[in-house]
N, CA, C and O atoms as CSV, one atom per row, in Angstrom:
chain,resi,resn,atom,element,x,y,z
A,1,SER,N,N,-125.264,-85.808,-170.455
A,1,SER,CA,C,-126.726,-85.814,-170.500
A,1,SER,C,C,-126.561,-83.904,-170.103
A,1,SER,O,O,-125.551,-83.260,-169.820
A,2,ARG,N,N,-128.338,-83.360,-170.277
A,2,ARG,CA,C,-127.989,-81.962,-169.940
A,2,ARG,C,C,-127.596,-81.679,-168.824
A,2,ARG,O,O,-126.790,-80.793,-168.538
A,3,GLU,N,N,-128.266,-82.588,-167.940
A,3,GLU,CA,C,-127.912,-82.152,-166.081
A,3,GLU,C,C,-126.362,-82.111,-166.110
A,3,GLU,O,O,-125.776,-81.138,-165.634
A,4,ASP,N,N,-125.624,-83.249,-166.711
A,4,ASP,CA,C,-124.314,-83.049,-166.596
A,4,ASP,C,C,-123.352,-82.368,-166.989
A,4,ASP,O,O,-122.304,-82.235,-166.358
A,5,ARG,N,N,-123.724,-81.622,-168.597
A,5,ARG,CA,C,-123.247,-80.544,-168.819
A,5,ARG,C,C,-123.829,-79.141,-167.981
A,5,ARG,O,O,-123.192,-78.112,-167.755
A,6,ASN,N,N,-125.104,-79.424,-167.640
A,6,ASN,CA,C,-125.336,-77.654,-166.287
A,6,ASN,C,C,-124.038,-77.637,-165.294
A,6,ASN,O,O,-123.186,-76.761,-165.146
A,7,GLU,N,N,-124.198,-79.032,-164.603
A,7,GLU,CA,C,-123.326,-78.963,-163.461
A,7,GLU,C,C,-121.615,-78.582,-163.945
A,7,GLU,O,O,-120.913,-77.773,-163.340
A,8,LEU,N,N,-121.181,-79.369,-165.154
A,8,LEU,CA,C,-119.817,-78.945,-165.475
A,8,LEU,C,C,-119.773,-77.676,-165.875
A,8,LEU,O,O,-118.701,-77.070,-165.842
A,9,VAL,N,N,-120.641,-77.225,-166.206
A,9,VAL,CA,C,-120.785,-75.385,-166.642
A,9,VAL,C,C,-120.990,-74.722,-165.424
A,9,VAL,O,O,-120.676,-73.534,-165.497
A,10,ARG,N,N,-121.509,-75.166,-164.069
A,10,ARG,CA,C,-121.752,-74.713,-162.861
A,10,ARG,C,C,-120.632,-74.602,-161.981
A,10,ARG,O,O,-120.325,-73.556,-161.409
A,11,SER,N,N,-119.822,-76.048,-161.842
A,11,SER,CA,C,-118.943,-75.982,-161.181
A,11,SER,C,C,-117.567,-75.123,-161.698
A,11,SER,O,O,-117.155,-74.892,-162.835
A,12,SER,N,N,-116.886,-74.645,-159.970
A,12,SER,CA,C,-115.842,-74.244,-160.236
A,12,SER,C,C,-114.931,-74.601,-159.146
A,12,SER,O,O,-115.297,-75.087,-158.076
A,13,SER,N,N,-113.729,-74.334,-159.474
A,13,SER,CA,C,-112.691,-74.968,-158.317
A,13,SER,C,C,-112.178,-73.660,-157.482
A,13,SER,O,O,-111.851,-73.631,-156.295
A,14,HIS,N,N,-112.197,-72.500,-158.501
A,14,HIS,CA,C,-111.756,-71.345,-157.745
A,14,HIS,C,C,-112.805,-70.284,-157.645
A,14,HIS,O,O,-113.951,-70.263,-158.095
A,15,THR,N,N,-112.127,-69.404,-156.941
A,15,THR,CA,C,-112.783,-68.255,-156.800
A,15,THR,C,C,-112.679,-66.647,-157.728
A,15,THR,O,O,-112.031,-65.782,-157.138
A,16,PRO,N,N,-113.115,-66.356,-158.731
A,16,PRO,CA,C,-112.335,-65.566,-159.122
A,16,PRO,C,C,-112.283,-64.030,-158.974
A,16,PRO,O,O,-113.420,-63.561,-158.922
A,17,SER,N,N,-111.398,-63.199,-158.898
A,17,SER,CA,C,-111.305,-61.747,-157.963
A,17,SER,C,C,-111.443,-60.633,-158.636
A,17,SER,O,O,-111.670,-59.531,-158.136
A,18,ASN,N,N,-111.246,-61.005,-160.375
A,18,ASN,CA,C,-111.524,-59.885,-160.996
A,18,ASN,C,C,-111.932,-60.050,-162.514
A,18,ASN,O,O,-112.134,-61.164,-162.997
A,19,LYS,N,N,-112.041,-58.894,-163.229
A,19,LYS,CA,C,-112.721,-59.224,-164.740
A,19,LYS,C,C,-111.683,-60.233,-165.406
A,19,LYS,O,O,-112.127,-61.373,-165.543
A,20,ALA,N,N,-110.511,-60.038,-165.799
A,20,ALA,CA,C,-109.580,-60.776,-165.927
A,20,ALA,C,C,-109.755,-62.125,-165.686
A,20,ALA,O,O,-109.944,-62.992,-166.539
A,21,GLN,N,N,-109.691,-62.254,-164.597
A,21,GLN,CA,C,-109.700,-64.126,-164.078
A,21,GLN,C,C,-111.183,-64.448,-164.619
A,21,GLN,O,O,-111.180,-65.432,-165.358
A,22,ILE,N,N,-112.468,-63.854,-164.431
A,22,ILE,CA,C,-113.579,-64.285,-164.948
A,22,ILE,C,C,-113.491,-64.592,-166.304
A,22,ILE,O,O,-113.873,-65.666,-166.769
A,23,LEU,N,N,-112.904,-63.505,-167.083
A,23,LEU,CA,C,-113.181,-64.147,-168.303
A,23,LEU,C,C,-111.927,-65.250,-168.882
A,23,LEU,O,O,-112.092,-65.868,-169.935
A,24,ALA,N,N,-110.852,-65.376,-168.167
A,24,ALA,CA,C,-109.858,-66.267,-168.369
A,24,ALA,C,C,-110.227,-68.087,-167.954
A,24,ALA,O,O,-109.613,-69.121,-168.216
A,25,MET,N,N,-111.505,-67.815,-167.208
A,25,MET,CA,C,-112.119,-68.850,-166.650
A,25,MET,C,C,-112.423,-70.144,-168.360
A,25,MET,O,O,-112.829,-69.853,-169.485
A,26,PRO,N,N,-112.036,-71.363,-167.829
A,26,PRO,CA,C,-112.444,-71.857,-169.173
A,26,PRO,C,C,-114.010,-72.649,-169.193
A,26,PRO,O,O,-114.423,-73.340,-170.124
A,27,GLN,N,N,-114.683,-72.374,-168.024
A,27,GLN,CA,C,-115.683,-72.896,-167.947
A,27,GLN,C,C,-116.836,-71.794,-169.021
A,27,GLN,O,O,-117.615,-72.249,-169.858
A,28,PHE,N,N,-116.694,-70.640,-168.768
A,28,PHE,CA,C,-117.188,-69.391,-169.624
A,28,PHE,C,C,-117.114,-69.910,-171.076
A,28,PHE,O,O,-118.213,-69.848,-171.626
A,29,GLY,N,N,-116.505,-70.214,-171.552
A,29,GLY,CA,C,-115.958,-70.481,-172.971
A,29,GLY,C,C,-116.971,-71.206,-173.109
A,29,GLY,O,O,-117.963,-70.867,-173.756
A,30,LEU,N,N,-116.763,-72.854,-172.204
A,30,LEU,CA,C,-117.901,-73.716,-172.625
A,30,LEU,C,C,-119.309,-73.751,-172.606
A,30,LEU,O,O,-120.114,-74.474,-173.193
A,31,ARG,N,N,-119.465,-72.665,-171.678
A,31,ARG,CA,C,-121.183,-72.169,-171.401
A,31,ARG,C,C,-121.183,-71.421,-172.646
A,31,ARG,O,O,-121.975,-72.073,-173.326
A,32,ASP,N,N,-120.934,-70.822,-173.089
A,32,ASP,CA,C,-121.298,-69.929,-174.480
A,32,ASP,C,C,-121.346,-71.079,-175.767
A,32,ASP,O,O,-122.138,-71.200,-176.701
A,33,ASN,N,N,-120.225,-71.798,-175.403
A,33,ASN,CA,C,-120.453,-73.050,-176.567
A,33,ASN,C,C,-121.299,-73.945,-176.889
A,33,ASN,O,O,-121.680,-74.476,-177.932
A,34,LEU,N,N,-121.632,-74.047,-175.273
A,34,LEU,CA,C,-123.076,-75.188,-175.292
A,34,LEU,C,C,-124.567,-74.175,-175.209
A,34,LEU,O,O,-125.679,-74.701,-175.179
A,35,ILE,N,N,-124.384,-72.799,-175.183
A,35,ILE,CA,C,-125.539,-72.310,-175.460
A,35,ILE,C,C,-125.419,-71.945,-176.900
A,35,ILE,O,O,-126.484,-72.250,-177.437
A,36,ARG,N,N,-124.737,-71.520,-177.607
A,36,ARG,CA,C,-124.652,-71.573,-178.967
A,36,ARG,C,C,-125.166,-72.731,-179.848
A,36,ARG,O,O,-125.919,-72.763,-180.821
A,37,CYS,N,N,-124.512,-73.637,-179.180
A,37,CYS,CA,C,-124.750,-75.577,-179.831
A,37,CYS,C,C,-126.064,-75.672,-179.578
A,37,CYS,O,O,-126.714,-76.285,-180.424
A,38,GLU,N,N,-126.781,-75.130,-178.422
A,38,GLU,CA,C,-128.448,-75.351,-178.113
A,38,GLU,C,C,-128.878,-74.764,-179.176
A,38,GLU,O,O,-129.356,-75.500,-180.039
A,39,LEU,N,N,-128.843,-73.396,-179.413
A,39,LEU,CA,C,-129.577,-72.345,-180.013
A,39,LEU,C,C,-129.722,-73.099,-181.436
A,39,LEU,O,O,-130.678,-73.734,-181.881
A,40,LEU,N,N,-128.084,-72.737,-182.169
A,40,LEU,CA,C,-128.259,-73.460,-183.497
A,40,LEU,C,C,-129.479,-74.923,-183.749
A,40,LEU,O,O,-130.119,-75.226,-184.756
A,41,LYS,N,N,-129.432,-75.526,-182.497
A,41,LYS,CA,C,-130.201,-77.113,-182.496
A,41,LYS,C,C,-131.442,-76.510,-183.060
A,41,LYS,O,O,-131.638,-76.656,-184.266
A,42,ASN,N,N,-132.355,-75.812,-182.300
A,42,ASN,CA,C,-133.237,-74.996,-182.248
A,42,ASN,C,C,-133.588,-74.066,-182.969
A,42,ASN,O,O,-134.711,-73.590,-182.806
A,43,GLU,N,N,-132.630,-73.504,-184.062
A,43,GLU,CA,C,-132.927,-72.349,-185.002
A,43,GLU,C,C,-134.170,-72.277,-185.525
A,43,GLU,O,O,-134.913,-71.296,-185.522
A,44,GLU,N,N,-134.374,-73.374,-185.985
A,44,GLU,CA,C,-135.615,-73.526,-186.794
A,44,GLU,C,C,-137.007,-73.581,-186.113
A,44,GLU,O,O,-138.085,-73.808,-186.663
A,45,GLN,N,N,-136.806,-73.371,-185.024
A,45,GLN,CA,C,-138.083,-73.098,-184.278
A,45,GLN,C,C,-138.710,-71.669,-184.313
A,45,GLN,O,O,-139.892,-71.405,-184.531
A,46,TYR,N,N,-137.345,-70.499,-183.969
A,46,TYR,CA,C,-137.669,-69.104,-183.855
A,46,TYR,C,C,-137.013,-68.306,-184.989
A,46,TYR,O,O,-136.740,-67.127,-184.763
A,47,THR,N,N,-136.655,-68.992,-186.530
A,47,THR,CA,C,-136.219,-67.946,-187.065
A,47,THR,C,C,-137.017,-68.430,-188.336
A,47,THR,O,O,-137.653,-69.484,-188.374
A,48,TYR,N,N,-136.909,-67.583,-189.308
A,48,TYR,CA,C,-137.218,-68.235,-190.543
A,48,TYR,C,C,-136.472,-66.806,-191.757
A,48,TYR,O,O,-136.506,-65.587,-191.585
A,49,LEU,N,N,-135.796,-67.697,-193.054
A,49,LEU,CA,C,-135.452,-67.215,-193.449
A,49,LEU,C,C,-136.075,-66.186,-194.799
A,49,LEU,O,O,-136.894,-66.848,-195.436
A,50,GLU,N,N,-135.945,-65.148,-195.225
A,50,GLU,CA,C,-136.650,-64.237,-196.429
A,50,GLU,C,C,-135.810,-63.437,-197.292
A,50,GLU,O,O,-134.942,-62.722,-196.791
A,51,ASP,N,N,-135.988,-63.489,-198.563
A,51,ASP,CA,C,-135.401,-62.394,-199.151
A,51,ASP,C,C,-135.640,-61.438,-199.292
A,51,ASP,O,O,-136.871,-61.418,-199.302
A,52,PHE,N,N,-135.092,-59.996,-199.500
A,52,PHE,CA,C,-135.092,-59.111,-199.642
A,52,PHE,C,C,-134.718,-58.082,-200.139
A,52,PHE,O,O,-133.531,-57.928,-199.853
A,53,SER,N,N,-135.329,-56.779,-201.114
A,53,SER,CA,C,-134.362,-56.594,-201.909
A,53,SER,C,C,-134.439,-55.098,-201.552
A,53,SER,O,O,-135.539,-54.562,-201.413
A,54,PHE,N,N,-132.754,-54.096,-201.330
A,54,PHE,CA,C,-132.512,-53.161,-201.089
A,54,PHE,C,C,-132.645,-52.203,-202.283
A,54,PHE,O,O,-132.739,-52.646,-203.427
A,55,PHE,N,N,-132.654,-50.697,-201.974
A,55,PHE,CA,C,-132.134,-49.688,-202.613
A,55,PHE,C,C,-131.038,-48.827,-202.225
A,55,PHE,O,O,-131.501,-47.774,-201.787
A,56,LEU,N,N,-130.125,-48.840,-202.211
A,56,LEU,CA,C,-128.774,-47.826,-201.508
A,56,LEU,C,C,-128.265,-46.909,-202.260
A,56,LEU,O,O,-127.583,-47.152,-203.256
A,57,GLY,N,N,-128.607,-45.563,-201.765
A,57,GLY,CA,C,-127.682,-44.732,-202.698
A,57,GLY,C,C,-127.186,-43.454,-202.056
A,57,GLY,O,O,-127.608,-43.430,-200.900
A,58,THR,N,N,-126.744,-42.800,-202.226
A,58,THR,CA,C,-126.060,-41.848,-201.801
A,58,THR,C,C,-126.237,-40.340,-202.834
A,58,THR,O,O,-126.036,-40.508,-204.037
A,59,TYR,N,N,-126.625,-38.833,-202.325
A,59,TYR,CA,C,-126.553,-38.437,-203.116
A,59,TYR,C,C,-125.974,-36.759,-203.063
A,59,TYR,O,O,-126.764,-35.849,-202.812
A,60,ASN,N,N,-124.851,-36.560,-203.269
A,60,ASN,CA,C,-124.480,-34.872,-202.671
A,60,ASN,C,C,-125.165,-33.797,-203.538
A,60,ASN,O,O,-125.124,-33.870,-204.766
A,61,VAL,N,N,-125.696,-32.956,-202.993
A,61,VAL,CA,C,-126.817,-32.264,-203.245
A,61,VAL,C,C,-125.945,-30.625,-203.240
A,61,VAL,O,O,-126.410,-29.613,-203.764
A,62,ASN,N,N,-124.910,-30.687,-202.679
A,62,ASN,CA,C,-123.953,-29.639,-202.716
A,62,ASN,C,C,-125.139,-28.365,-202.439
A,62,ASN,O,O,-125.462,-27.487,-203.239
A,63,GLY,N,N,-125.583,-28.554,-201.235
A,63,GLY,CA,C,-126.775,-27.139,-200.614
A,63,GLY,C,C,-127.787,-26.920,-201.662
A,63,GLY,O,O,-128.213,-25.772,-201.539
A,64,GLN,N,N,-128.280,-27.460,-202.519
A,64,GLN,CA,C,-129.131,-26.899,-203.746
A,64,GLN,C,C,-130.616,-27.714,-203.370
A,64,GLN,O,O,-130.842,-28.857,-202.972
A,65,MET,N,N,-131.349,-26.750,-203.641
A,65,MET,CA,C,-132.869,-27.591,-203.689
A,65,MET,C,C,-133.100,-28.576,-204.666
A,65,MET,O,O,-132.231,-28.702,-205.529
A,66,PRO,N,N,-134.103,-29.307,-204.709
A,66,PRO,CA,C,-134.256,-30.035,-205.340
A,66,PRO,C,C,-134.634,-29.460,-206.936
A,66,PRO,O,O,-135.501,-28.586,-206.937
A,67,LYS,N,N,-134.236,-29.741,-207.915
A,67,LYS,CA,C,-134.650,-28.848,-209.446
A,67,LYS,C,C,-135.283,-30.056,-210.368
A,67,LYS,O,O,-135.890,-29.586,-211.330
A,68,GLU,N,N,-135.292,-31.081,-210.332
A,68,GLU,CA,C,-135.641,-32.286,-210.889
A,68,GLU,C,C,-136.069,-33.428,-210.316
A,68,GLU,O,O,-135.751,-33.820,-209.193
A,69,SER,N,N,-137.085,-34.184,-211.396
A,69,SER,CA,C,-137.380,-35.312,-210.502
A,69,SER,C,C,-136.542,-36.114,-210.357
A,69,SER,O,O,-135.639,-36.139,-211.194
A,70,LEU,N,N,-136.524,-37.208,-209.081
A,70,LEU,CA,C,-135.775,-38.218,-208.935
A,70,LEU,C,C,-135.666,-39.552,-209.246
A,70,LEU,O,O,-134.811,-40.385,-208.945
A,71,ARG,N,N,-136.977,-39.635,-210.093
A,71,ARG,CA,C,-137.552,-40.964,-210.682
A,71,ARG,C,C,-136.681,-41.807,-211.379
A,71,ARG,O,O,-136.598,-43.022,-211.197
A,72,PRO,N,N,-136.053,-41.170,-212.155
A,72,PRO,CA,C,-134.879,-41.790,-213.086
A,72,PRO,C,C,-134.232,-42.755,-212.083
A,72,PRO,O,O,-134.187,-43.977,-212.221
A,73,TRP,N,N,-133.721,-42.025,-211.023
A,73,TRP,CA,C,-132.828,-42.462,-210.039
A,73,TRP,C,C,-133.321,-43.606,-209.015
A,73,TRP,O,O,-132.619,-44.568,-208.704
A,74,LEU,N,N,-134.569,-43.382,-208.556
A,74,LEU,CA,C,-134.752,-44.261,-207.362
A,74,LEU,C,C,-136.030,-45.081,-207.883
A,74,LEU,O,O,-136.688,-45.801,-207.133
A,75,SER,N,N,-136.316,-44.896,-209.256
A,75,SER,CA,C,-137.390,-46.348,-209.613
A,75,SER,C,C,-136.927,-46.625,-211.023
A,75,SER,O,O,-137.550,-46.515,-212.079
A,76,CYS,N,N,-135.630,-47.031,-210.780
A,76,CYS,CA,C,-134.614,-47.522,-211.995
A,76,CYS,C,C,-135.117,-48.805,-212.159
A,76,CYS,O,O,-134.840,-49.084,-213.325
A,77,THR,N,N,-135.812,-49.930,-211.561
A,77,THR,CA,C,-135.679,-51.092,-211.990
A,77,THR,C,C,-137.432,-51.565,-212.010
A,77,THR,O,O,-138.269,-50.804,-211.524
A,78,LEU,N,N,-137.774,-52.730,-212.553
A,78,LEU,CA,C,-138.758,-53.245,-213.087
A,78,LEU,C,C,-140.208,-53.595,-211.795
A,78,LEU,O,O,-141.438,-53.554,-211.792
A,79,ASN,N,N,-138.972,-53.966,-210.735
A,79,ASN,CA,C,-139.577,-54.609,-209.638
A,79,ASN,C,C,-139.393,-53.655,-208.376
A,79,ASN,O,O,-138.184,-53.436,-208.285
A,80,PRO,N,N,-140.071,-53.008,-207.384
A,80,PRO,CA,C,-139.919,-52.016,-206.519
A,80,PRO,C,C,-139.257,-52.754,-205.713
A,80,PRO,O,O,-139.540,-53.952,-205.677
A,81,PRO,N,N,-138.087,-52.169,-204.768
A,81,PRO,CA,C,-137.414,-52.369,-203.664
A,81,PRO,C,C,-138.393,-52.765,-202.453
A,81,PRO,O,O,-139.498,-52.224,-202.425
A,82,ASP,N,N,-138.004,-53.777,-201.351
A,82,ASP,CA,C,-138.795,-53.780,-200.247
A,82,ASP,C,C,-138.020,-52.446,-199.268
A,82,ASP,O,O,-138.814,-51.924,-198.486
A,83,LEU,N,N,-137.117,-52.081,-199.251
A,83,LEU,CA,C,-136.564,-50.876,-198.831
A,83,LEU,C,C,-135.596,-50.167,-199.145
A,83,LEU,O,O,-134.430,-50.563,-199.151
A,84,TYR,N,N,-136.093,-48.679,-199.535
A,84,TYR,CA,C,-135.186,-47.890,-199.940
A,84,TYR,C,C,-134.182,-47.112,-198.774
A,84,TYR,O,O,-134.820,-46.503,-197.914
A,85,CYS,N,N,-132.741,-47.066,-198.656
A,85,CYS,CA,C,-131.703,-46.373,-198.509
A,85,CYS,C,C,-131.587,-45.412,-198.771
A,85,CYS,O,O,-131.158,-45.391,-199.925
A,86,VAL,N,N,-131.732,-44.281,-198.321
A,86,VAL,CA,C,-131.090,-42.777,-198.616
A,86,VAL,C,C,-130.199,-41.981,-198.291
A,86,VAL,O,O,-130.362,-41.965,-197.071
A,87,GLY,N,N,-129.477,-41.392,-198.469
A,87,GLY,CA,C,-128.414,-40.311,-197.415
A,87,GLY,C,C,-128.108,-39.264,-198.955
A,87,GLY,O,O,-128.030,-39.337,-200.181
A,88,PHE,N,N,-128.029,-38.391,-197.890
A,88,PHE,CA,C,-127.864,-36.881,-198.676
A,88,PHE,C,C,-126.333,-36.510,-198.076
A,88,PHE,O,O,-125.914,-36.729,-196.940
A,89,GLN,N,N,-125.639,-35.883,-199.198
A,89,GLN,CA,C,-124.335,-35.485,-198.697
A,89,GLN,C,C,-124.524,-33.919,-198.968
A,89,GLN,O,O,-125.261,-33.603,-199.902
A,90,GLU,N,N,-123.819,-32.777,-198.103
A,90,GLU,CA,C,-124.048,-31.452,-198.254
A,90,GLU,C,C,-125.290,-31.089,-198.563
A,90,GLU,O,O,-125.369,-30.266,-199.475
A,91,LEU,N,N,-126.442,-31.510,-198.005
A,91,LEU,CA,C,-127.995,-31.072,-197.619
A,91,LEU,C,C,-127.842,-29.578,-197.198
A,91,LEU,O,O,-128.574,-28.909,-197.927
A,92,ASP,N,N,-127.204,-28.833,-196.344
A,92,ASP,CA,C,-127.154,-27.360,-196.205
A,92,ASP,C,C,-125.641,-27.104,-196.024
A,92,ASP,O,O,-124.968,-27.905,-195.376
A,93,LEU,N,N,-125.105,-26.032,-196.569
A,93,LEU,CA,C,-123.934,-25.898,-196.679
A,93,LEU,C,C,-123.641,-24.578,-195.293
A,93,LEU,O,O,-122.527,-24.369,-194.812
A,94,SER,N,N,-124.981,-23.803,-194.850
A,94,SER,CA,C,-124.660,-22.617,-194.325
A,94,SER,C,C,-123.862,-23.299,-193.015
A,94,SER,O,O,-123.723,-24.509,-192.837
A,95,LYS,N,N,-123.335,-22.151,-192.080
A,95,LYS,CA,C,-122.612,-22.220,-191.030
A,95,LYS,C,C,-123.896,-23.195,-189.669
A,95,LYS,O,O,-123.641,-24.148,-188.932
A,96,GLU,N,N,-124.950,-22.562,-189.811
A,96,GLU,CA,C,-125.319,-22.323,-188.798
A,96,GLU,C,C,-125.961,-23.823,-188.627
A,96,GLU,O,O,-125.927,-24.219,-187.462
A,97,VAL,N,N,-126.624,-24.861,-189.715
A,97,VAL,CA,C,-126.451,-25.982,-189.502
A,97,VAL,C,C,-125.676,-26.988,-188.290
A,97,VAL,O,O,-126.039,-27.911,-187.560
A,98,PHE,N,N,-124.274,-26.154,-188.567
A,98,PHE,CA,C,-123.158,-27.186,-187.595
A,98,PHE,C,C,-123.786,-27.018,-186.100
A,98,PHE,O,O,-123.439,-27.852,-185.264
A,99,PHE,N,N,-124.561,-26.134,-185.772
A,99,PHE,CA,C,-124.843,-25.496,-184.309
A,99,PHE,C,C,-125.963,-26.091,-184.411
A,99,PHE,O,O,-126.216,-26.457,-183.263
A,100,PHE,N,N,-127.226,-26.583,-185.441
A,100,PHE,CA,C,-128.627,-26.861,-185.561
A,100,PHE,C,C,-128.954,-27.966,-186.250
A,100,PHE,O,O,-128.712,-27.858,-187.452
A,101,SER,N,N,-129.440,-29.041,-185.901
A,101,SER,CA,C,-129.577,-30.272,-187.041
A,101,SER,C,C,-130.657,-29.605,-187.776
A,101,SER,O,O,-130.550,-29.963,-188.949
A,102,ASP,N,N,-131.388,-29.013,-187.673
A,102,ASP,CA,C,-132.311,-29.054,-188.477
A,102,ASP,C,C,-132.094,-28.178,-189.575
A,102,ASP,O,O,-131.298,-27.239,-189.583
A,103,THR,N,N,-132.930,-28.574,-190.610
A,103,THR,CA,C,-132.257,-27.621,-192.364
A,103,THR,C,C,-133.790,-27.424,-192.534
A,103,THR,O,O,-134.618,-28.157,-191.993
A,104,PRO,N,N,-134.085,-26.399,-193.311
A,104,PRO,CA,C,-134.928,-26.076,-193.870
A,104,PRO,C,C,-135.208,-26.920,-195.229
A,104,PRO,O,O,-136.332,-27.182,-195.659
A,105,LYS,N,N,-133.960,-27.301,-195.833
A,105,LYS,CA,C,-133.936,-28.290,-196.956
A,105,LYS,C,C,-134.028,-29.449,-196.797
A,105,LYS,O,O,-133.843,-30.262,-197.702
A,106,GLU,N,N,-134.371,-29.781,-195.470
A,106,GLU,CA,C,-134.629,-31.298,-195.446
A,106,GLU,C,C,-136.091,-31.595,-195.844
A,106,GLU,O,O,-136.175,-32.665,-196.448
A,107,PRO,N,N,-137.340,-30.915,-195.669
A,107,PRO,CA,C,-138.488,-31.531,-196.105
A,107,PRO,C,C,-138.641,-31.486,-197.668
A,107,PRO,O,O,-139.174,-32.372,-198.337
A,108,GLU,N,N,-138.118,-30.374,-198.128
A,108,GLU,CA,C,-138.177,-30.281,-199.860
A,108,GLU,C,C,-137.459,-31.828,-200.768
A,108,GLU,O,O,-137.870,-32.333,-201.813
A,109,TRP,N,N,-136.120,-32.320,-199.767
A,109,TRP,CA,C,-135.679,-33.415,-200.020
A,109,TRP,C,C,-136.294,-34.478,-199.944
A,109,TRP,O,O,-136.271,-35.140,-200.982
A,110,THR,N,N,-137.014,-35.035,-198.841
A,110,THR,CA,C,-138.087,-35.338,-198.510
A,110,THR,C,C,-139.214,-35.609,-199.128
A,110,THR,O,O,-139.490,-36.804,-199.233
A,111,LYS,N,N,-139.925,-34.855,-199.556
A,111,LYS,CA,C,-140.720,-34.644,-200.391
A,111,LYS,C,C,-140.720,-35.004,-202.036
A,111,LYS,O,O,-141.622,-35.420,-202.763
A,112,ALA,N,N,-139.260,-34.650,-202.315
A,112,ALA,CA,C,-138.822,-35.106,-203.777
A,112,ALA,C,C,-138.180,-36.488,-203.901
A,112,ALA,O,O,-137.743,-36.799,-205.010
A,113,VAL,N,N,-138.084,-37.263,-202.994
A,113,VAL,CA,C,-137.830,-38.554,-202.700
A,113,VAL,C,C,-138.814,-38.980,-202.430
A,113,VAL,O,O,-138.852,-40.010,-203.104
A,114,SER,N,N,-140.018,-38.899,-201.693
A,114,SER,CA,C,-141.150,-39.802,-201.768
A,114,SER,C,C,-141.936,-39.667,-202.922
A,114,SER,O,O,-142.784,-40.556,-202.994
A,115,GLU,N,N,-141.954,-38.613,-204.141
A,115,GLU,CA,C,-142.571,-38.365,-204.845
A,115,GLU,C,C,-141.676,-39.428,-206.437
A,115,GLU,O,O,-141.997,-39.769,-207.575
A,116,ALA,N,N,-140.756,-39.531,-205.735
A,116,ALA,CA,C,-140.360,-40.363,-206.656
A,116,ALA,C,C,-140.009,-42.264,-206.367
A,116,ALA,O,O,-139.462,-43.067,-207.123
A,117,LEU,N,N,-140.353,-42.379,-205.544
A,117,LEU,CA,C,-140.350,-43.754,-205.010
A,117,LEU,C,C,-140.908,-44.732,-205.979
A,117,LEU,O,O,-142.021,-44.487,-206.445
A,118,HIS,N,N,-140.262,-45.839,-206.351
A,118,HIS,CA,C,-141.161,-46.858,-206.952
A,118,HIS,C,C,-143.011,-46.435,-207.190
A,118,HIS,O,O,-143.669,-46.149,-206.190
A,119,PRO,N,N,-143.407,-46.443,-208.027
A,119,PRO,CA,C,-144.926,-46.504,-208.097
A,119,PRO,C,C,-145.711,-48.011,-207.825
A,119,PRO,O,O,-146.939,-47.966,-207.756
A,120,ASP,N,N,-145.320,-48.780,-207.734
A,120,ASP,CA,C,-146.007,-50.171,-207.679
A,120,ASP,C,C,-145.847,-50.597,-206.322
A,120,ASP,O,O,-146.092,-51.794,-206.179
A,121,ALA,N,N,-145.403,-49.788,-204.944
A,121,ALA,CA,C,-145.084,-49.999,-203.773
A,121,ALA,C,C,-145.632,-48.941,-202.656
A,121,ALA,O,O,-145.857,-47.771,-202.963
A,122,LYS,N,N,-145.754,-49.255,-201.836
A,122,LYS,CA,C,-146.075,-48.342,-200.389
A,122,LYS,C,C,-144.953,-48.371,-199.624
A,122,LYS,O,O,-144.331,-49.433,-199.583
A,123,TYR,N,N,-144.475,-47.236,-198.880
A,123,TYR,CA,C,-143.549,-47.146,-197.978
A,123,TYR,C,C,-143.620,-46.091,-196.677
A,123,TYR,O,O,-144.454,-45.191,-196.576
A,124,ALA,N,N,-142.716,-46.350,-195.842
A,124,ALA,CA,C,-143.185,-45.685,-194.508
A,124,ALA,C,C,-141.710,-44.942,-194.466
A,124,ALA,O,O,-140.729,-45.593,-194.822
A,125,LEU,N,N,-141.554,-43.525,-194.012
A,125,LEU,CA,C,-140.521,-42.943,-193.670
A,125,LEU,C,C,-139.853,-43.444,-192.453
A,125,LEU,O,O,-140.595,-43.358,-191.475
A,126,VAL,N,N,-138.915,-43.843,-192.249
A,126,VAL,CA,C,-138.217,-44.220,-191.217
A,126,VAL,C,C,-136.606,-43.264,-190.779
A,126,VAL,O,O,-135.512,-43.477,-191.300
A,127,ARG,N,N,-136.852,-42.416,-189.903
A,127,ARG,CA,C,-135.206,-41.401,-189.425
A,127,ARG,C,C,-134.766,-42.171,-188.859
A,127,ARG,O,O,-133.669,-41.998,-188.328
């Protein structure tokens, strides 16, 4: 029964004196297993599964400003992705960028990406 399991988890015949002893106590493993078991039994009450599509891409811009549309790269599928994850390497090669994280090139690349996202969906920028 649930009461028997709870009592088994709470009962202890020795007093732990350090972290290693606490972690080595078998009832902590049992407690974790019981919690996992209960969570799995009730999983359908608090979870649901849904498929998402992702576009993951990186671009080495070599310190350059955007010169052409990114649409062929970012809108390459018929159906729009649910989420875009775009990373840039070598956005700014100046020495100052190593001391200050801001670069004047970032807004230009953000604009280029925003203009090239799939036209059939709306997206929000998350940093």
